[in-house]
CSV table of N, CA and C in Angstrom, one decimal:
chain,number,residue,atom,x,y,z
A,484,MET,N,164.5,-45.9,-3.7
A,484,MET,CA,165.8,-44.7,-4.1
A,484,MET,C,165.6,-43.6,-3.6
A,485,LYS,N,166.8,-42.8,-2.7
A,485,LYS,CA,166.9,-41.8,-2.6
A,485,LYS,C,166.0,-40.2,-4.1
A,486,LEU,N,166.0,-39.4,-3.0
A,486,LEU,CA,165.3,-38.6,-4.5
A,486,LEU,C,166.0,-37.9,-5.5
A,487,LEU,N,167.7,-37.6,-4.9
A,487,LEU,CA,168.2,-36.8,-5.5
A,487,LEU,C,168.7,-38.0,-6.7
A,488,ASP,N,168.9,-39.9,-6.1
A,488,ASP,CA,169.6,-40.6,-7.5
A,488,ASP,C,168.2,-40.5,-8.6
A,489,THR,N,167.1,-40.8,-8.0
A,489,THR,CA,165.5,-40.6,-8.8
A,489,THR,C,165.8,-39.4,-9.9
A,490,VAL,N,166.0,-38.5,-9.2
A,490,VAL,CA,165.9,-37.2,-10.5
A,490,VAL,C,167.3,-36.8,-11.5
A,491,ARG,N,168.6,-37.6,-10.8
A,491,ARG,CA,169.3,-37.7,-11.1
A,491,ARG,C,169.1,-38.9,-12.9
A,492,GLU,N,168.4,-40.4,-12.4
A,492,GLU,CA,167.9,-40.7,-13.4
A,492,GLU,C,167.1,-40.4,-14.2
A,493,TYR,N,166.2,-39.7,-14.3
A,493,TYR,CA,165.0,-39.0,-14.1
A,493,TYR,C,165.5,-38.2,-15.8
A,494,ALA,N,166.5,-36.9,-14.8
A,494,ALA,CA,167.3,-36.1,-16.5
A,494,ALA,C,168.4,-37.2,-17.3
A,495,ARG,N,168.2,-38.6,-16.9
A,495,ARG,CA,169.7,-38.8,-17.9
A,495,ARG,C,168.8,-39.3,-19.1
A,496,LYS,N,167.3,-40.6,-18.4
A,496,LYS,CA,166.8,-40.7,-19.3
A,496,LYS,C,165.6,-40.0,-20.2
A,497,HIS,N,165.6,-38.7,-19.5
A,497,HIS,CA,164.3,-37.3,-20.9
A,497,HIS,C,165.1,-36.3,-20.8
A,498,PRO,N,166.1,-35.6,-21.0
A,498,PRO,CA,167.1,-35.0,-21.6
A,498,PRO,C,166.2,-33.6,-21.7
A,499,GLN,N,166.2,-32.0,-21.7
A,499,GLN,CA,165.8,-30.8,-22.0
A,499,GLN,C,166.1,-29.5,-21.1
A,500,THR,N,166.0,-29.1,-21.9
A,500,THR,CA,166.5,-27.3,-21.3
A,500,THR,C,165.4,-27.1,-20.3
A,501,VAL,N,165.9,-26.8,-18.5
A,501,VAL,CA,165.3,-26.2,-17.9
A,501,VAL,C,165.8,-24.9,-17.5
A,502,ARG,N,164.8,-24.2,-17.0
A,502,ARG,CA,164.7,-22.8,-16.3
A,502,ARG,C,164.9,-22.6,-15.6
A,503,LEU,N,166.3,-22.0,-13.6
A,503,LEU,CA,166.0,-21.9,-13.0
A,503,LEU,C,165.9,-20.1,-12.5
A,504,CYS,N,165.2,-20.0,-11.9
A,504,CYS,CA,164.3,-18.8,-11.3
A,504,CYS,C,165.3,-18.4,-9.5
A,505,TRP,N,166.3,-17.7,-9.6
A,505,TRP,CA,167.0,-17.4,-8.7
A,505,TRP,C,166.7,-16.0,-8.3
A,506,VAL,N,166.8,-15.6,-6.8
A,506,VAL,CA,166.0,-15.0,-6.1
A,506,VAL,C,166.7,-13.6,-6.0
A,507,ASN,N,167.8,-13.5,-6.9
A,507,ASN,CA,167.9,-12.4,-8.0
A,507,ASN,C,167.2,-12.0,-8.6
A,508,HIS,N,166.4,-12.5,-8.7
A,508,HIS,CA,165.5,-12.5,-10.2
A,508,HIS,C,166.0,-12.9,-12.3
A,509,ARG,N,167.1,-12.9,-11.6
A,509,ARG,CA,168.1,-14.1,-12.5
A,509,ARG,C,167.2,-15.0,-13.0
A,510,MET,N,167.2,-15.3,-14.1
A,510,MET,CA,167.2,-16.7,-14.9
A,510,MET,C,168.0,-17.5,-15.7
A,511,ALA,N,168.6,-18.9,-15.1
A,511,ALA,CA,169.2,-19.5,-15.8
A,511,ALA,C,168.9,-21.0,-16.6
A,512,VAL,N,169.7,-21.3,-18.0
A,512,VAL,CA,168.8,-21.8,-18.7
A,512,VAL,C,170.2,-22.3,-18.7
A,513,CYS,N,169.8,-24.1,-19.2
A,513,CYS,CA,171.1,-25.0,-18.8
A,513,CYS,C,170.3,-26.5,-18.1
A,514,GLU,N,170.7,-27.6,-18.8
A,514,GLU,CA,170.0,-28.5,-19.5
A,514,GLU,C,169.7,-29.0,-17.9
A,515,ALA,N,169.0,-30.2,-17.8
A,515,ALA,CA,168.4,-31.2,-16.7
A,515,ALA,C,170.0,-32.0,-16.2
A,516,SER,N,170.6,-32.5,-16.7
A,516,SER,CA,171.1,-33.1,-15.4
A,516,SER,C,172.5,-31.7,-15.1
A,517,GLU,N,172.9,-31.3,-15.6
A,517,GLU,CA,173.1,-30.2,-14.9
A,517,GLU,C,172.6,-29.5,-13.8
A,518,ALA,N,171.0,-28.9,-14.1
A,518,ALA,CA,170.0,-28.5,-13.1
A,518,ALA,C,170.3,-29.7,-12.1
A,519,VAL,N,170.5,-30.9,-12.0
A,519,VAL,CA,170.9,-31.5,-10.7
A,519,VAL,C,171.5,-31.3,-10.7
A,520,LYS,N,172.7,-31.0,-10.4
A,520,LYS,CA,174.1,-31.0,-9.8
A,520,LYS,C,173.7,-29.4,-9.9
A,521,ILE,N,173.2,-28.5,-9.7
A,521,ILE,CA,172.7,-27.3,-9.1
A,521,ILE,C,171.8,-27.6,-7.4
A,522,CYS,N,171.1,-28.0,-8.3
A,522,CYS,CA,169.8,-27.7,-7.6
A,522,CYS,C,170.1,-29.2,-6.0
A,523,ALA,N,171.6,-29.6,-6.6
A,523,ALA,CA,171.6,-31.2,-5.2
A,523,ALA,C,172.7,-30.0,-3.9
A,524,VAL,N,172.8,-29.3,-4.0
A,524,VAL,CA,173.9,-28.3,-3.6
A,524,VAL,C,173.4,-27.3,-2.6
A,525,PRO,N,173.3,-28.1,-1.3
A,525,PRO,CA,171.7,-27.0,0.2
A,525,PRO,C,171.8,-25.4,0.1
A,526,HIS,N,172.8,-25.0,0.0
A,526,HIS,CA,173.1,-23.7,0.3
A,526,HIS,C,173.4,-23.1,-1.6
A,527,VAL,N,173.4,-23.8,-1.9
A,527,VAL,CA,173.1,-23.4,-4.1
A,527,VAL,C,171.1,-23.4,-4.3
A,528,ALA,N,170.7,-24.5,-3.8
A,528,ALA,CA,169.5,-24.5,-3.2
A,528,ALA,C,168.6,-23.2,-3.3
A,529,ALA,N,169.6,-22.8,-1.9
A,529,ALA,CA,168.4,-22.3,-1.1
A,529,ALA,C,168.4,-20.1,-1.8
A,530,CYS,N,169.3,-20.3,-3.1
A,530,CYS,CA,169.3,-19.2,-3.8
A,530,CYS,C,168.1,-19.3,-4.7
A,531,ILE,N,167.2,-20.2,-4.9
A,531,ILE,CA,166.7,-20.7,-6.2
A,531,ILE,C,165.2,-21.1,-6.1
A,532,ILE,N,164.3,-20.0,-6.5
A,532,ILE,CA,162.9,-19.7,-6.1
A,532,ILE,C,162.3,-21.4,-6.8
A,533,GLY,N,162.9,-21.6,-8.2
A,533,GLY,CA,162.1,-23.1,-8.0
A,533,GLY,C,162.9,-22.8,-10.2
A,534,ALA,N,162.4,-23.9,-10.1
A,534,ALA,CA,163.0,-24.5,-11.8
A,534,ALA,C,161.4,-24.6,-12.6
A,535,VAL,N,161.2,-24.7,-14.2
A,535,VAL,CA,161.0,-24.3,-15.3
A,535,VAL,C,161.4,-25.8,-15.8
A,536,ALA,N,160.2,-26.3,-16.4
A,536,ALA,CA,161.0,-27.6,-17.9
A,536,ALA,C,159.5,-27.5,-18.1
A,537,ASP,N,159.7,-27.4,-19.4
A,537,ASP,CA,159.0,-28.8,-20.4
A,537,ASP,C,157.8,-29.6,-19.7
A,538,ASP,N,158.4,-30.6,-19.1
A,538,ASP,CA,158.1,-32.1,-19.0
A,538,ASP,C,157.8,-31.7,-17.3
A,539,GLN,N,156.5,-31.8,-16.6
A,539,GLN,CA,156.4,-31.4,-15.6
A,539,GLN,C,156.2,-32.0,-14.9
A,540,ALA,N,157.1,-33.8,-14.8
A,540,ALA,CA,158.2,-34.8,-13.6
A,540,ALA,C,159.0,-34.2,-14.0
A,541,MET,N,159.3,-33.8,-14.4
A,541,MET,CA,161.4,-32.5,-14.0
A,541,MET,C,161.0,-31.7,-13.3
A,542,GLU,N,160.5,-31.2,-14.2
A,542,GLU,CA,160.2,-29.5,-13.2
A,542,GLU,C,159.9,-30.3,-11.7
A,543,ASP,N,158.5,-31.0,-11.4
A,543,ASP,CA,158.2,-31.4,-9.8
A,543,ASP,C,160.1,-31.6,-9.4
A,544,LEU,N,160.3,-32.9,-9.6
A,544,LEU,CA,161.2,-33.5,-8.9
A,544,LEU,C,162.7,-32.4,-8.5
A,545,LEU,N,162.8,-31.6,-9.9
A,545,LEU,CA,164.0,-30.4,-9.7
A,545,LEU,C,163.7,-29.3,-8.0
A,546,ASN,N,161.9,-28.8,-7.7
A,546,ASN,CA,161.6,-28.3,-7.3
A,546,ASN,C,161.3,-28.9,-5.8
A,547,ARG,N,161.2,-30.4,-5.9
A,547,ARG,CA,161.5,-30.9,-4.0
A,547,ARG,C,162.5,-30.6,-3.7
A,548,LEU,N,163.6,-31.3,-5.2
A,548,LEU,CA,165.0,-31.2,-4.8
A,548,LEU,C,165.3,-30.4,-4.4
A,549,ILE,N,164.7,-29.0,-4.7
A,549,ILE,CA,165.0,-27.4,-4.4
A,549,ILE,C,164.9,-27.1,-2.8
A,550,ASP,N,163.3,-27.9,-2.6
A,550,ASP,CA,163.1,-28.1,-1.2
A,550,ASP,C,163.9,-28.7,-0.5
A,551,GLY,N,164.2,-29.1,-0.2
A,551,GLY,CA,165.6,-30.3,0.1
A,551,GLY,C,164.3,-30.9,1.0
A,552,GLU,N,163.4,-31.6,0.3
A,552,GLU,CA,163.0,-32.4,0.7
A,552,GLU,C,163.7,-34.2,1.0
């Protein structure tokens, strides 16, 4: 299973709020499923420093997606 599919499935099964930290020092708060959509776009993900979630697994998956793994 591709990383994007794994992250989508995890977000679907574990709904939660995620904070995305951008390079311009702003922070966006959104649902995990929306964060996956945002982080999956390479030129948008390049502007994100990282994701912060209550669930460490969700945070790790989103950060891997941001890093383009």
